[in-house]
mmCIF file of C-alpha atoms and ligand atoms in Angstrom:
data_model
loop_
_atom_site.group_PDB
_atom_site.id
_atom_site.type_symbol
_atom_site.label_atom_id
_atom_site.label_comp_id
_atom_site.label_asym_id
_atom_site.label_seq_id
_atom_site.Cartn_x
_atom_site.Cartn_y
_atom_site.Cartn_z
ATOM 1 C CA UNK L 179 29.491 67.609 25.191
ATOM 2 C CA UNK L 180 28.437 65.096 22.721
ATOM 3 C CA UNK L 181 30.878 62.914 21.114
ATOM 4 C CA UNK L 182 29.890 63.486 17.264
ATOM 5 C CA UNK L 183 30.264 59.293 16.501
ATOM 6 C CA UNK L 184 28.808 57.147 14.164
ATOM 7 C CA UNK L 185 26.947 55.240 16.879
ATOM 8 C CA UNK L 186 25.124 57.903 18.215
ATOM 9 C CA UNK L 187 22.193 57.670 17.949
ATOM 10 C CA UNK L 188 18.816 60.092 17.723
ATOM 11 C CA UNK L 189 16.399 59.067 20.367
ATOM 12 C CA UNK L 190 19.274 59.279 23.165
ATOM 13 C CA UNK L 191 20.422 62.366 21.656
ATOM 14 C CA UNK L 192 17.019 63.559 22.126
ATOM 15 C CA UNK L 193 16.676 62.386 25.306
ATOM 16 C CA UNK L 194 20.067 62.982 26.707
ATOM 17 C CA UNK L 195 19.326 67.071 25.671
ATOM 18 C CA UNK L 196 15.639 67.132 27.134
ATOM 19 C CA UNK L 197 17.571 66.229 30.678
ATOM 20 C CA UNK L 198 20.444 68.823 30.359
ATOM 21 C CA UNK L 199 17.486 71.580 29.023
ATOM 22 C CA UNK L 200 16.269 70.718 32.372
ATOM 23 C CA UNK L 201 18.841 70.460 34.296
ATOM 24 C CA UNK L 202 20.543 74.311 33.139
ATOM 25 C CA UNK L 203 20.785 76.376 36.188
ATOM 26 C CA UNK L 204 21.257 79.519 34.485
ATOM 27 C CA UNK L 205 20.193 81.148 31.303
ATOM 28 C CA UNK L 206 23.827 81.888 30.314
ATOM 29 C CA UNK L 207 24.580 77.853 30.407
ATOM 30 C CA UNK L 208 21.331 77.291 28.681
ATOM 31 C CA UNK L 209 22.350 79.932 25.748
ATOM 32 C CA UNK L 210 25.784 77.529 25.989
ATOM 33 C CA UNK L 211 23.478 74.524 26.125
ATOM 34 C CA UNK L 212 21.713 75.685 22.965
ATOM 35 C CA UNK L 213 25.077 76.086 20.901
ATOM 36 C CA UNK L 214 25.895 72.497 22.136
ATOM 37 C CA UNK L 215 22.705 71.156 21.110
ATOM 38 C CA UNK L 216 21.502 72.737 18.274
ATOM 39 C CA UNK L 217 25.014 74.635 16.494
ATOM 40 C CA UNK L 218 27.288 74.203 13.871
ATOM 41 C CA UNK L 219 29.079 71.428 15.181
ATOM 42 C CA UNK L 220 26.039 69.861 16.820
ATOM 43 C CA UNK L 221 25.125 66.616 16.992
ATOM 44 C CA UNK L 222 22.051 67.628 15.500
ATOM 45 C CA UNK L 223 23.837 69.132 12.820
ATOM 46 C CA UNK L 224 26.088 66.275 11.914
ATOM 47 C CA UNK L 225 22.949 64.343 11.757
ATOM 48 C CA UNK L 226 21.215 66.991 8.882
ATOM 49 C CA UNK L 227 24.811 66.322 7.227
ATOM 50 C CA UNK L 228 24.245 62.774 7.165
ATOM 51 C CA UNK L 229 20.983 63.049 5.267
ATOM 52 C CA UNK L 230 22.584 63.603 2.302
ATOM 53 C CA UNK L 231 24.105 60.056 2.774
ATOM 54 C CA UNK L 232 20.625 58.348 3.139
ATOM 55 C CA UNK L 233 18.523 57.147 -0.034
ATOM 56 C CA UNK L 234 15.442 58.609 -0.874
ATOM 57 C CA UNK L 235 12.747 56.977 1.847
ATOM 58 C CA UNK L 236 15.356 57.007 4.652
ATOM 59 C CA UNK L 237 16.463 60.859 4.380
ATOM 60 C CA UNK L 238 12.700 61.887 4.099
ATOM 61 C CA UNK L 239 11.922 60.014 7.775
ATOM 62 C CA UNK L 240 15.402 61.219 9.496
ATOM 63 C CA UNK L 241 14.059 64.515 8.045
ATOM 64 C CA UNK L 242 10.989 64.264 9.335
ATOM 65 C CA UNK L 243 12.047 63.489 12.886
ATOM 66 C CA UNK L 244 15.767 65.497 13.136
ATOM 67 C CA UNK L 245 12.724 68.777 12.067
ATOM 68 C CA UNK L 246 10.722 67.220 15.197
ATOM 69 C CA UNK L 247 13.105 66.818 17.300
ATOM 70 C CA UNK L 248 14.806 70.407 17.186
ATOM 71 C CA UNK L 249 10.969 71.908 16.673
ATOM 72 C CA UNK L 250 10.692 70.033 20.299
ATOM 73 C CA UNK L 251 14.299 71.469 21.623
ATOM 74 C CA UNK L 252 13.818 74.474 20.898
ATOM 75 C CA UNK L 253 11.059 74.939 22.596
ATOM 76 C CA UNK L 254 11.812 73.010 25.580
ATOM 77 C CA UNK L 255 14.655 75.327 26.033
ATOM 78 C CA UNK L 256 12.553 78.285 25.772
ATOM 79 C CA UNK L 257 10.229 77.213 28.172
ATOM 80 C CA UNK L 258 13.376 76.638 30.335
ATOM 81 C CA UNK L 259 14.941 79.941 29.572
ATOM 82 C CA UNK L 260 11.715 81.405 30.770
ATOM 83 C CA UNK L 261 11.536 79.887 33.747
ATOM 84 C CA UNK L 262 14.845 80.659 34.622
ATOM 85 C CA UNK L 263 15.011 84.559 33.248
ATOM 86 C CA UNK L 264 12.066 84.924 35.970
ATOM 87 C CA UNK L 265 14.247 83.072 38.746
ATOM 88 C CA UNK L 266 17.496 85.560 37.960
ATOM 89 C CA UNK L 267 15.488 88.522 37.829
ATOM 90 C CA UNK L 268 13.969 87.764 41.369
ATOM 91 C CA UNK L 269 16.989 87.086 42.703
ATOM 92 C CA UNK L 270 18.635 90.261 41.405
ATOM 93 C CA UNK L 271 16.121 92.248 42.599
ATOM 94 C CA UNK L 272 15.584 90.854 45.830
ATOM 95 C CA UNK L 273 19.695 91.252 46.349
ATOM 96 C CA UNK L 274 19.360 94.503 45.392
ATOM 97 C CA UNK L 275 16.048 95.201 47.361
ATOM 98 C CA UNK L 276 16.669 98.465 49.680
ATOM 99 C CA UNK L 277 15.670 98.418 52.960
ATOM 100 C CA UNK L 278 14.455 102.255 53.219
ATOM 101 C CA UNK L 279 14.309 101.551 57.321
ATOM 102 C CA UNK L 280 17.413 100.456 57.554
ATOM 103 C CA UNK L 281 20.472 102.946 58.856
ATOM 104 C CA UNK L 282 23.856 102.250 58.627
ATOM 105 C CA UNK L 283 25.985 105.064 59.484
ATOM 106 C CA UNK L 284 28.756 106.105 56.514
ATOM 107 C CA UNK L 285 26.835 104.488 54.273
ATOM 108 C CA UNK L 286 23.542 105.816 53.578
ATOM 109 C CA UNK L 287 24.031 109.925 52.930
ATOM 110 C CA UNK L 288 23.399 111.104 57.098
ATOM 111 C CA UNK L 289 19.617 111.964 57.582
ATOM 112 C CA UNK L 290 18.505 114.890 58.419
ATOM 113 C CA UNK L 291 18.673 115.566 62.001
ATOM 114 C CA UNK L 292 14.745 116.882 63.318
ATOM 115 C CA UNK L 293 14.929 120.048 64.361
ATOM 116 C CA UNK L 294 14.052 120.872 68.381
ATOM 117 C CA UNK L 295 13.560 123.989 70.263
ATOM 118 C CA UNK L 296 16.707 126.159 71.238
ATOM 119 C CA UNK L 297 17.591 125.354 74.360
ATOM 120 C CA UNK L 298 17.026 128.695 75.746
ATOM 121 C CA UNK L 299 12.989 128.333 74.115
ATOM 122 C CA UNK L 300 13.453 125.189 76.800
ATOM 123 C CA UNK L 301 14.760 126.705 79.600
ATOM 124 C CA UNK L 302 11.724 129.417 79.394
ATOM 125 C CA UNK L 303 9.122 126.638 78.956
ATOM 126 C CA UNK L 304 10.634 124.876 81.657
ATOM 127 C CA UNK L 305 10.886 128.133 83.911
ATOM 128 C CA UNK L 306 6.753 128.610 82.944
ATOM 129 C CA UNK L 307 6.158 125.145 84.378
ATOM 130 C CA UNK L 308 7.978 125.242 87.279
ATOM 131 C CA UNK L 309 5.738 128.608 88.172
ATOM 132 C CA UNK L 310 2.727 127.526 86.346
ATOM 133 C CA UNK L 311 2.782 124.277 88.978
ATOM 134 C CA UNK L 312 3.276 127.364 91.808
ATOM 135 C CA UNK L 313 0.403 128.821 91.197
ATOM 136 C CA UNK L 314 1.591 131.754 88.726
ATOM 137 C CA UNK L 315 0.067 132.893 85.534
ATOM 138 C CA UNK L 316 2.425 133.790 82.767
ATOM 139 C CA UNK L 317 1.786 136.802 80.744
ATOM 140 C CA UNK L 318 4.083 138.483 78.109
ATOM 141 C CA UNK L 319 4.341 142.551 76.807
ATOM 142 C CA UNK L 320 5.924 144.303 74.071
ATOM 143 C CA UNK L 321 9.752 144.493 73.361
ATOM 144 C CA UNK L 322 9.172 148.128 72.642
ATOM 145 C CA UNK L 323 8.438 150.025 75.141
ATOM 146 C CA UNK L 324 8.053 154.152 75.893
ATOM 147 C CA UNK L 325 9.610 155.987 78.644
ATOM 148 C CA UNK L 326 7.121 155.992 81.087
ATOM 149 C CA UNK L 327 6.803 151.798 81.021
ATOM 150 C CA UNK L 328 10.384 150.718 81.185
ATOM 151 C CA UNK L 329 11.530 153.555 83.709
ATOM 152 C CA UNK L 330 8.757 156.327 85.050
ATOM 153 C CA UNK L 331 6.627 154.041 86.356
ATOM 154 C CA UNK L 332 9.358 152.096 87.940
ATOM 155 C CA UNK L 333 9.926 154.805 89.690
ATOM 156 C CA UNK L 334 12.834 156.173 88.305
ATOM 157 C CA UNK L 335 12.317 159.131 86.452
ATOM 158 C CA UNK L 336 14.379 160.955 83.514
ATOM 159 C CA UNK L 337 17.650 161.695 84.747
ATOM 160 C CA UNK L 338 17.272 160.170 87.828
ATOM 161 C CA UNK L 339 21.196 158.380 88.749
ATOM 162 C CA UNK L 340 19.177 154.740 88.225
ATOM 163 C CA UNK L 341 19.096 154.985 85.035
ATOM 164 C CA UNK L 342 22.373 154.371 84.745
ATOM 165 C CA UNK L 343 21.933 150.500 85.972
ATOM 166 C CA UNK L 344 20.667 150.274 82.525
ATOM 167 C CA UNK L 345 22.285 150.617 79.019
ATOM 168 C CA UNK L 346 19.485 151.522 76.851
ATOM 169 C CA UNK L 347 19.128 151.269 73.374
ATOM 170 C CA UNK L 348 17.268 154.315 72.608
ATOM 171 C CA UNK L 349 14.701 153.732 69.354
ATOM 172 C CA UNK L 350 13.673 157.763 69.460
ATOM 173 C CA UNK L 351 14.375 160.325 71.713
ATOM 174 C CA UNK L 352 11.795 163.244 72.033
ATOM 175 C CA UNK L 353 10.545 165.849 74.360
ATOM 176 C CA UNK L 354 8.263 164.476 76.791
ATOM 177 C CA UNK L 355 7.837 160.773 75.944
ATOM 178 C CA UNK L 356 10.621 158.544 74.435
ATOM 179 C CA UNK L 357 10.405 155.044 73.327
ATOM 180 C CA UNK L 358 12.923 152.225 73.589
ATOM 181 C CA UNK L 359 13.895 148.769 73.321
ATOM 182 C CA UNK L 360 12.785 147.308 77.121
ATOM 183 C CA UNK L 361 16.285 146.596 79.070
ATOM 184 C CA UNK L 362 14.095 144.697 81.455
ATOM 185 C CA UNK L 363 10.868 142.719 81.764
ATOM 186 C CA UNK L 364 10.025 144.922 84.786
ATOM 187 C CA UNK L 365 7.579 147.247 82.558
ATOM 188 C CA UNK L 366 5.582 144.222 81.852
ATOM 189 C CA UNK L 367 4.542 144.183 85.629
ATOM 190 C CA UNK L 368 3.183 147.966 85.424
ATOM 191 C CA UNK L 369 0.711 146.703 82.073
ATOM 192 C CA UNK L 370 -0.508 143.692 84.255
ATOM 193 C CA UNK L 371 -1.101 145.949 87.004
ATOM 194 C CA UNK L 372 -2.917 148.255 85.183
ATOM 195 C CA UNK L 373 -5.120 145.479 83.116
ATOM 196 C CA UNK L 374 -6.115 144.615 86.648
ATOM 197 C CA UNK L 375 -6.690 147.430 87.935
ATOM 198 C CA UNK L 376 -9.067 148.735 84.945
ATOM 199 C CA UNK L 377 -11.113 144.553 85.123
ATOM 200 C CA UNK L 378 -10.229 144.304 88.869
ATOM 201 C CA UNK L 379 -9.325 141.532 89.068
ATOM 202 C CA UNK L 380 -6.382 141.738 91.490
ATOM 203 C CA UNK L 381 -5.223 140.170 93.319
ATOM 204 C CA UNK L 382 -2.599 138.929 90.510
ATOM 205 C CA UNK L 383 -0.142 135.959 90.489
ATOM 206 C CA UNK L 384 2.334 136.368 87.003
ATOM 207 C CA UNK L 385 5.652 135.436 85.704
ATOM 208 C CA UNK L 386 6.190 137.415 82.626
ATOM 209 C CA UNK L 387 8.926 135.711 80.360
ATOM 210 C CA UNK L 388 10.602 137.919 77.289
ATOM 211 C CA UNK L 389 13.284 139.042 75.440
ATOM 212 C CA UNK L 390 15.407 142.541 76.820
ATOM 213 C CA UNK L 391 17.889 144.558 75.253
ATOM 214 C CA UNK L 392 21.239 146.370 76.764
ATOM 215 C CA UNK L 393 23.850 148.037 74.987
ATOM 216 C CA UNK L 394 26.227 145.485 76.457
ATOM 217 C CA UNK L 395 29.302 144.526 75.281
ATOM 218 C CA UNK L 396 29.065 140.313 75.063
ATOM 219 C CA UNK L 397 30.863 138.570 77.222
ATOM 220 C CA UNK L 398 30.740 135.144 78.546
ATOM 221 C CA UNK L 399 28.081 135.967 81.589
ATOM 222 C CA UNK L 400 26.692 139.116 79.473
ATOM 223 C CA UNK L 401 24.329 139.691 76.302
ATOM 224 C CA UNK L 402 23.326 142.525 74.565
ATOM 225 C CA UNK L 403 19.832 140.451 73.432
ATOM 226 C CA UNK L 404 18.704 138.253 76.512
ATOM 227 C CA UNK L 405 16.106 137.250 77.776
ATOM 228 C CA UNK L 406 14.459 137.606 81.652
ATOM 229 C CA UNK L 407 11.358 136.469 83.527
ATOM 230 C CA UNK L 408 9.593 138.669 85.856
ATOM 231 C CA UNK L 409 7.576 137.230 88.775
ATOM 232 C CA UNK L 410 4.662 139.395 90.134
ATOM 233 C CA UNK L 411 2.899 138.927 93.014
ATOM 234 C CA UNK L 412 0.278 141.762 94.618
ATOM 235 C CA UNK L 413 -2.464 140.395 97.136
ATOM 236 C CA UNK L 414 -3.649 141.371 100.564
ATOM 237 C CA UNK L 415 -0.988 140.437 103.324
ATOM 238 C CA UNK L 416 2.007 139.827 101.273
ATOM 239 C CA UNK L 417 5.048 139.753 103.070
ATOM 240 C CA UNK L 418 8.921 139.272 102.397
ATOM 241 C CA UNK L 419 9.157 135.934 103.804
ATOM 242 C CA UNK L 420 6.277 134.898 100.681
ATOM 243 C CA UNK L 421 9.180 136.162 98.447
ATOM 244 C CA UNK L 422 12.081 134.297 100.092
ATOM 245 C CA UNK L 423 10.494 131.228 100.361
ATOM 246 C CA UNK L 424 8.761 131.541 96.459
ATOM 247 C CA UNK L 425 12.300 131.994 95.354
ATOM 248 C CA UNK L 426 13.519 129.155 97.348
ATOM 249 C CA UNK L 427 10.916 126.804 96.191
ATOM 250 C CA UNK L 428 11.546 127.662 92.807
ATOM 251 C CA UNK L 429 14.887 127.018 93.057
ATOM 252 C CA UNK L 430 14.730 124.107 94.253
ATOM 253 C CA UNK L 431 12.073 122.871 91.940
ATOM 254 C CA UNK L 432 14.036 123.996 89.014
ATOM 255 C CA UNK L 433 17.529 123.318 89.815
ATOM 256 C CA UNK L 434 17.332 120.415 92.250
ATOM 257 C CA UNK L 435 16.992 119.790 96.016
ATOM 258 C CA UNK L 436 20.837 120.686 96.832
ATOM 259 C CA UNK L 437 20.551 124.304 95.104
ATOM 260 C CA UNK L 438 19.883 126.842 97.949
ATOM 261 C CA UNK L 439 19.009 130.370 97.260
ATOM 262 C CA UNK L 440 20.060 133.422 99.546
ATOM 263 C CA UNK L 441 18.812 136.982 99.489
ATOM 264 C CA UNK L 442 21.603 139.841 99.619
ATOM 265 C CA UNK L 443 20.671 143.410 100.303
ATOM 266 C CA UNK L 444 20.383 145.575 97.254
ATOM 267 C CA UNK L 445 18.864 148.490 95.690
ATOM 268 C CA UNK L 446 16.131 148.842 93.124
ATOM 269 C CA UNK L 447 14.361 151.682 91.929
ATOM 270 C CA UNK L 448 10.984 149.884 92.064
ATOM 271 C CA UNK L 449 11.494 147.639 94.820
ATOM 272 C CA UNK L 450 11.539 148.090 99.075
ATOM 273 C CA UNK L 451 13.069 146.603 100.569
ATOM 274 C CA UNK L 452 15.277 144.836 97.513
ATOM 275 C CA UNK L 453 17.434 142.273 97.621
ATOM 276 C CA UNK L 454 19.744 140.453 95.053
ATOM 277 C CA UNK L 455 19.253 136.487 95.266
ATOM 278 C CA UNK L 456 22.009 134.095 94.526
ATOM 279 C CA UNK L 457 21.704 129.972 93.600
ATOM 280 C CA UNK L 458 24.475 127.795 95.056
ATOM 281 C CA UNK L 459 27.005 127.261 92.360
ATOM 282 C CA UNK L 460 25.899 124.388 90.236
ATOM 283 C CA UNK L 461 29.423 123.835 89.004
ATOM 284 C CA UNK L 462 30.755 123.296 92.216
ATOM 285 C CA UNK L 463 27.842 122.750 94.569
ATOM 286 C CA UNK L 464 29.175 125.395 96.609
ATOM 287 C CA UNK L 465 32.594 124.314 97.278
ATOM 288 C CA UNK L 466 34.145 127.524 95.422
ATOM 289 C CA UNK L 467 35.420 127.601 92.118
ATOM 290 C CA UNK L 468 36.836 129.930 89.231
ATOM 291 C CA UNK L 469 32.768 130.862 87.750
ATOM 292 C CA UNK L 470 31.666 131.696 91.548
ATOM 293 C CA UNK L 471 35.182 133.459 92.420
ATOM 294 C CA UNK L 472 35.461 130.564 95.067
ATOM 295 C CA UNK L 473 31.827 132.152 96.854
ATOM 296 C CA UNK L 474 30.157 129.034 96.263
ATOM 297 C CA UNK L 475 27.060 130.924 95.231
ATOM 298 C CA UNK L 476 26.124 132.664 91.792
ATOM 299 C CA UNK L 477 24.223 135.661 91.411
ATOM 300 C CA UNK L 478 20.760 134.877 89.395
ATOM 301 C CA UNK L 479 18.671 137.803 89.327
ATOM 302 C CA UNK L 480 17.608 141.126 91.692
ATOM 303 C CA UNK L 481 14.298 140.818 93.867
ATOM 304 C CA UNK L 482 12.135 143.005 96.509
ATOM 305 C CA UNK L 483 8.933 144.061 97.659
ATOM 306 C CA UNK L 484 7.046 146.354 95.505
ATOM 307 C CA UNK L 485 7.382 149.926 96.010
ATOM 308 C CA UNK L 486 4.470 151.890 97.036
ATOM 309 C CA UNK L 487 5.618 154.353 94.194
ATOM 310 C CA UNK L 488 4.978 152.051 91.833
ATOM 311 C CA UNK L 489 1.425 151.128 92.809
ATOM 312 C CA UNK L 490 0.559 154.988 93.062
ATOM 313 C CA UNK L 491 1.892 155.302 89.486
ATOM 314 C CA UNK L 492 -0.505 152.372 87.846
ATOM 315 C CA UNK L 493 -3.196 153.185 91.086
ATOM 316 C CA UNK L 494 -3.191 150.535 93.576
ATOM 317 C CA UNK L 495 -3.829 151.279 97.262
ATOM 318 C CA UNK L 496 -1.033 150.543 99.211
ATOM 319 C CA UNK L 497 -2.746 150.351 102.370
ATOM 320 C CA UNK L 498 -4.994 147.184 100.301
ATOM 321 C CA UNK L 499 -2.490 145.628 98.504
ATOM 322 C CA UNK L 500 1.291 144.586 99.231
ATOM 323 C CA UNK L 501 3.125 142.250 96.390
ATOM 324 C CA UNK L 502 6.482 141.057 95.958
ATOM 325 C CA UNK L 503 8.523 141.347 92.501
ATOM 326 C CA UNK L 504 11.570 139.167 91.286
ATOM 327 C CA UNK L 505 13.187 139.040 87.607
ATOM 328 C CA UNK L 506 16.175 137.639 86.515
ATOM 329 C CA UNK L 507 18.354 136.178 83.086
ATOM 330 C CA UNK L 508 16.606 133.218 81.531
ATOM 331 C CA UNK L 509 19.906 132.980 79.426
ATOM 332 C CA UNK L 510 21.956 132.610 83.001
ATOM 333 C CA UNK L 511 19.464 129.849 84.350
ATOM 334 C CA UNK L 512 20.067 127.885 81.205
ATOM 335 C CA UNK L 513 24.132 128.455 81.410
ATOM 336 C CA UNK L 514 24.078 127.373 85.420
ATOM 337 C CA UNK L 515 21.831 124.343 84.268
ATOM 338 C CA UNK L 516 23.999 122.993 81.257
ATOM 339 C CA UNK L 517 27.392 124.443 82.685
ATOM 340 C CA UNK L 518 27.824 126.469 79.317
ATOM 341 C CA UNK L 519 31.174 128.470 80.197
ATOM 342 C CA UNK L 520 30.485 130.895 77.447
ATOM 343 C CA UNK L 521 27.209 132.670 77.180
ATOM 344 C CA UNK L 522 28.253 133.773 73.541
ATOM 345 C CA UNK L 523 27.638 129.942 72.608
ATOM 346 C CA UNK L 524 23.453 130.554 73.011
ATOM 347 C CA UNK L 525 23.852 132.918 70.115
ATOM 348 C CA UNK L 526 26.210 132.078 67.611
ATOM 349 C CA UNK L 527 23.639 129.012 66.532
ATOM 350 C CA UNK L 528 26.688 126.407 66.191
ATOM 351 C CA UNK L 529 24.525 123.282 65.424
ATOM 352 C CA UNK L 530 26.728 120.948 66.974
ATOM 353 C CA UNK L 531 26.365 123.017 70.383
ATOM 354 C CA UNK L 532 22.580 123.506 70.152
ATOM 355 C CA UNK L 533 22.443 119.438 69.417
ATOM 356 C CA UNK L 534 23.663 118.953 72.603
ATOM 357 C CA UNK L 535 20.603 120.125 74.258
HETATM 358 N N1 LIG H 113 14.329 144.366 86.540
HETATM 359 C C1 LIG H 113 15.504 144.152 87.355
HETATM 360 C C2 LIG H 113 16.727 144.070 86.473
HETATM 361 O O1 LIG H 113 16.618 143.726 85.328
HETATM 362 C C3 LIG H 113 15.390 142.911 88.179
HETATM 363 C C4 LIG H 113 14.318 142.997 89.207
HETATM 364 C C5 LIG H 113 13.026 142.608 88.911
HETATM 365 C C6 LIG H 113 14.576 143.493 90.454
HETATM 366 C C7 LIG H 113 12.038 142.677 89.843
HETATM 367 C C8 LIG H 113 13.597 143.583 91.398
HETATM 368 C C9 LIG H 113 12.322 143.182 91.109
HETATM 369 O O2 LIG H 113 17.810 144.384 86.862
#
C-alpha cells in the first residue's frame, strides 16, 4: 500500500494512514489496514529499522515521534474499529431481525389452525336460533332414560308392535321398570310437560335439542349416535295448521326461501293425527336426483298433534290444552345444508373435513 522508499517520509505517512483509518468500511479491511500500517513490513517498521542508521540526537527524536505516531494509530484505529464493530453488528441483526407477524406459507413451520365448533355443535346452535327468534324456548333432558319416559308415556307400552320403530340400546332390563339409552328426544317433551304441570306454568313453547341412540347399522343417511330436536308446543286453541305453517316457517328461515316443506300422512305412537314432513331437496332444488330417488323432496323428520294419551299420562286436560309436537335428525339438517353425501363423515373427526365448515 505504501511504497517502502527512501523518500518517504513520516508526517505524510502519518497522515496518509489517519485518512485510510477513516476511510475503512469494514473491520476486516481495518484488521488488513492495521497489518499495512503498523506490520512487519510496514512503513512504520522500516522506519524503526532505520533508527539504527541515525546518530545519537537524531534516533532519540525519530524515536520519540515513530512511538507517537503508532501510540496515535493505534488508537485511531481502535476508535474506528469500534465504531464500525457497532455498525456490522446492527446490520447483522437487523438482517436477521424476525418478523414474528409475518406468514409465509412453506416457510415458517404451519401454525396451528384455532380450533371451532363441530359443525354439527353449529347446526344445533343455528337450529336454537332459528326457534329461539320463533318464539320457542329450548330445554334439554337426560340421555338416559327409563322405560316409562322414552316409550310408556309416549304411549306405547311394553310390547306394544311400536316399539319396533325403534332399535334400543337396552342399559338394564328388569321387571317393571327398565332404563335405556333415549332413541329419541320425544321423552324430553313428557319432563317439560310435567315441570309445567307441577309450576303451572303452561302453556309451553320448547325445542329440546340432544343426542339419541339406535342400534343402527351406519350408513350414509343413518347413525347409531345422532342427534334430534324436538319442538313442543301445548296452549289453548292449537291447531294443525299452527304446526304446518311453524314447520314451514322454519324451514324456510333455516334453509332459505326456495326450500318448501310438505306434510305426508304417518303414524306415531304419541302423535294424532301424525304426519312425516319432507324439505325440497337442497341438492337439486327439487328437480329429482339420485339422494331424493328423483322425488325432489327429502324426508327430515316425523310430526303431529299431541295425543290425548300422552297428556293423560303426564296430566294435562285435553279438553284445556291442545299442542302440536315435531322432532327430527339434527345430523340430516346439517348433511342437506352442506351437501355431505356421507353421514359417516360427521363422525370419523377427519380434520380436513371438519375444516371445511
Ligand atoms: N320422536 C320421533 C322419532 O324419532 C319423531 C317425532 C317427534 C314424531 C315428535 C312426532 C312428533 O321418530
Amino acid at each position: 500500500m505504501w511504497a517502502v522508499s527512501e523518500t518517504l517520509d513520516l508526517e505524510s505517512f502519518r497522515a496518509e494512514a489517519r485518512q485510510s483509518i477513516a476511510a475503512a468500511t469494514s473491520t476486516e479491511g481495518l484488521r488488513e489496514l492495521a497489518t499495512a500500517l503498523m506490520g512487519k513490513r510496514s512503513p512504520l517498521a522500516l522506519f524503526s529499522r532505520q533508527l539504527g542508521t541515525l546518530g545519537e540526537a537524531e534516533r532519540k527524536v525519530l524515536g520519540q515521534t515513530l512511538h507517537a505516531v503508532r501510540t496515535e494509530l493505534e488508537s485511531e484505529l481502535d476508535e474506528r474499529r469500534t465504531v464500525l464493530a457497532e455498525a456490522e453488528l446492527a446490520a447483522e441483526l437487523e438482517s436477521g431481525k424476525l418478523d414474528l407477524t409475518e406468514f409465509r406459507p412453506g416457510m415458517l413451520p404451519s401454525p396451528q389452525g384455532r380450533g371451532h365448533l363441530h359443525v354439527v355443535t353449529q347446526t344445533r346452535d343455528e337450529l336454537e336460533d332459528v326457534f329461539v327468534a320463533m318464539g320457542f324456548t329450548v330445554a334439554e333432558g337426560p340421555e338416559v332414560e327409563t322405560d316409562w319416559y322414552n316409550f310408556g308415556a309416549l304411549n306405547i307400552p311394553p310390547a306394544h308392535p311400536a316399539r319396533g320403530m325403534w332399535d334400543t340400546f337396552y342399559l338394564e332390563v328388569g321387571e317393571s321398570e327398565s332404563t335405556l339409552l333415549r332413541t329419541h328426544t320425544s321423552p324430553v317433551q313428557i319432563h317439560q310437560m310435567e315441570v309445567a304441570v307441577a309450576t303451572g306454568t303452561l302453556p309451553l313453547h320448547a325445542v329440546m335439542p340432544g343426542r339419541c341412540y339406535r342400534r343402527d347399522t351406519p350408513d350414509a343417511r343413518h347413525l347409531a349416535v345422532f342427534h334430534q330436536i324436538e319442538g313442543l308446543v301445548v296452549d289453548r286453541g292449537i291447531t294443525f295448521a299452527d304446526l304446518a305453517g311453524t314447520i314451514e316457517a322454519f324451514t324456510a328461515a333455516y334453509f332459505g326461501p326456495d326450500i318448501h316443506s310438505r306434510l305426508r300422512p304417518a303414524y306415531f305412537p304419541f302423535t294424532e293425527p301424525s304426519a312425516e314432513f319432507e324439505i325440497t331437496c337442497t341438492i337439486c332444488h327439487g328437480q329429482g336426483c339420485r339422494t331424493c330417488s328423483q322425488t325432489g323432496w327429502i324426508e327430515l323428520g316425523g310430526c303431529g298433534m299431541v295425543d290425548p294419551a300422552v297428556f293423560a299420562a303426564v296430566g294435562i286436560d285435553p279438553d284445556e290444552w291442545t299442542g302440536f309436537a315435531f322432532g327430527f335428525g339434527i345430523d340430516r339438517c346439517a348433511q342437506m345444508r352442506h351437501q355431505i353425501s356421507d353421514m359417516r363423515a360427521l363422525i370419523e373427526n377427519d380434520v380436513r373435513f371438519l375444516r371445511q365448515f
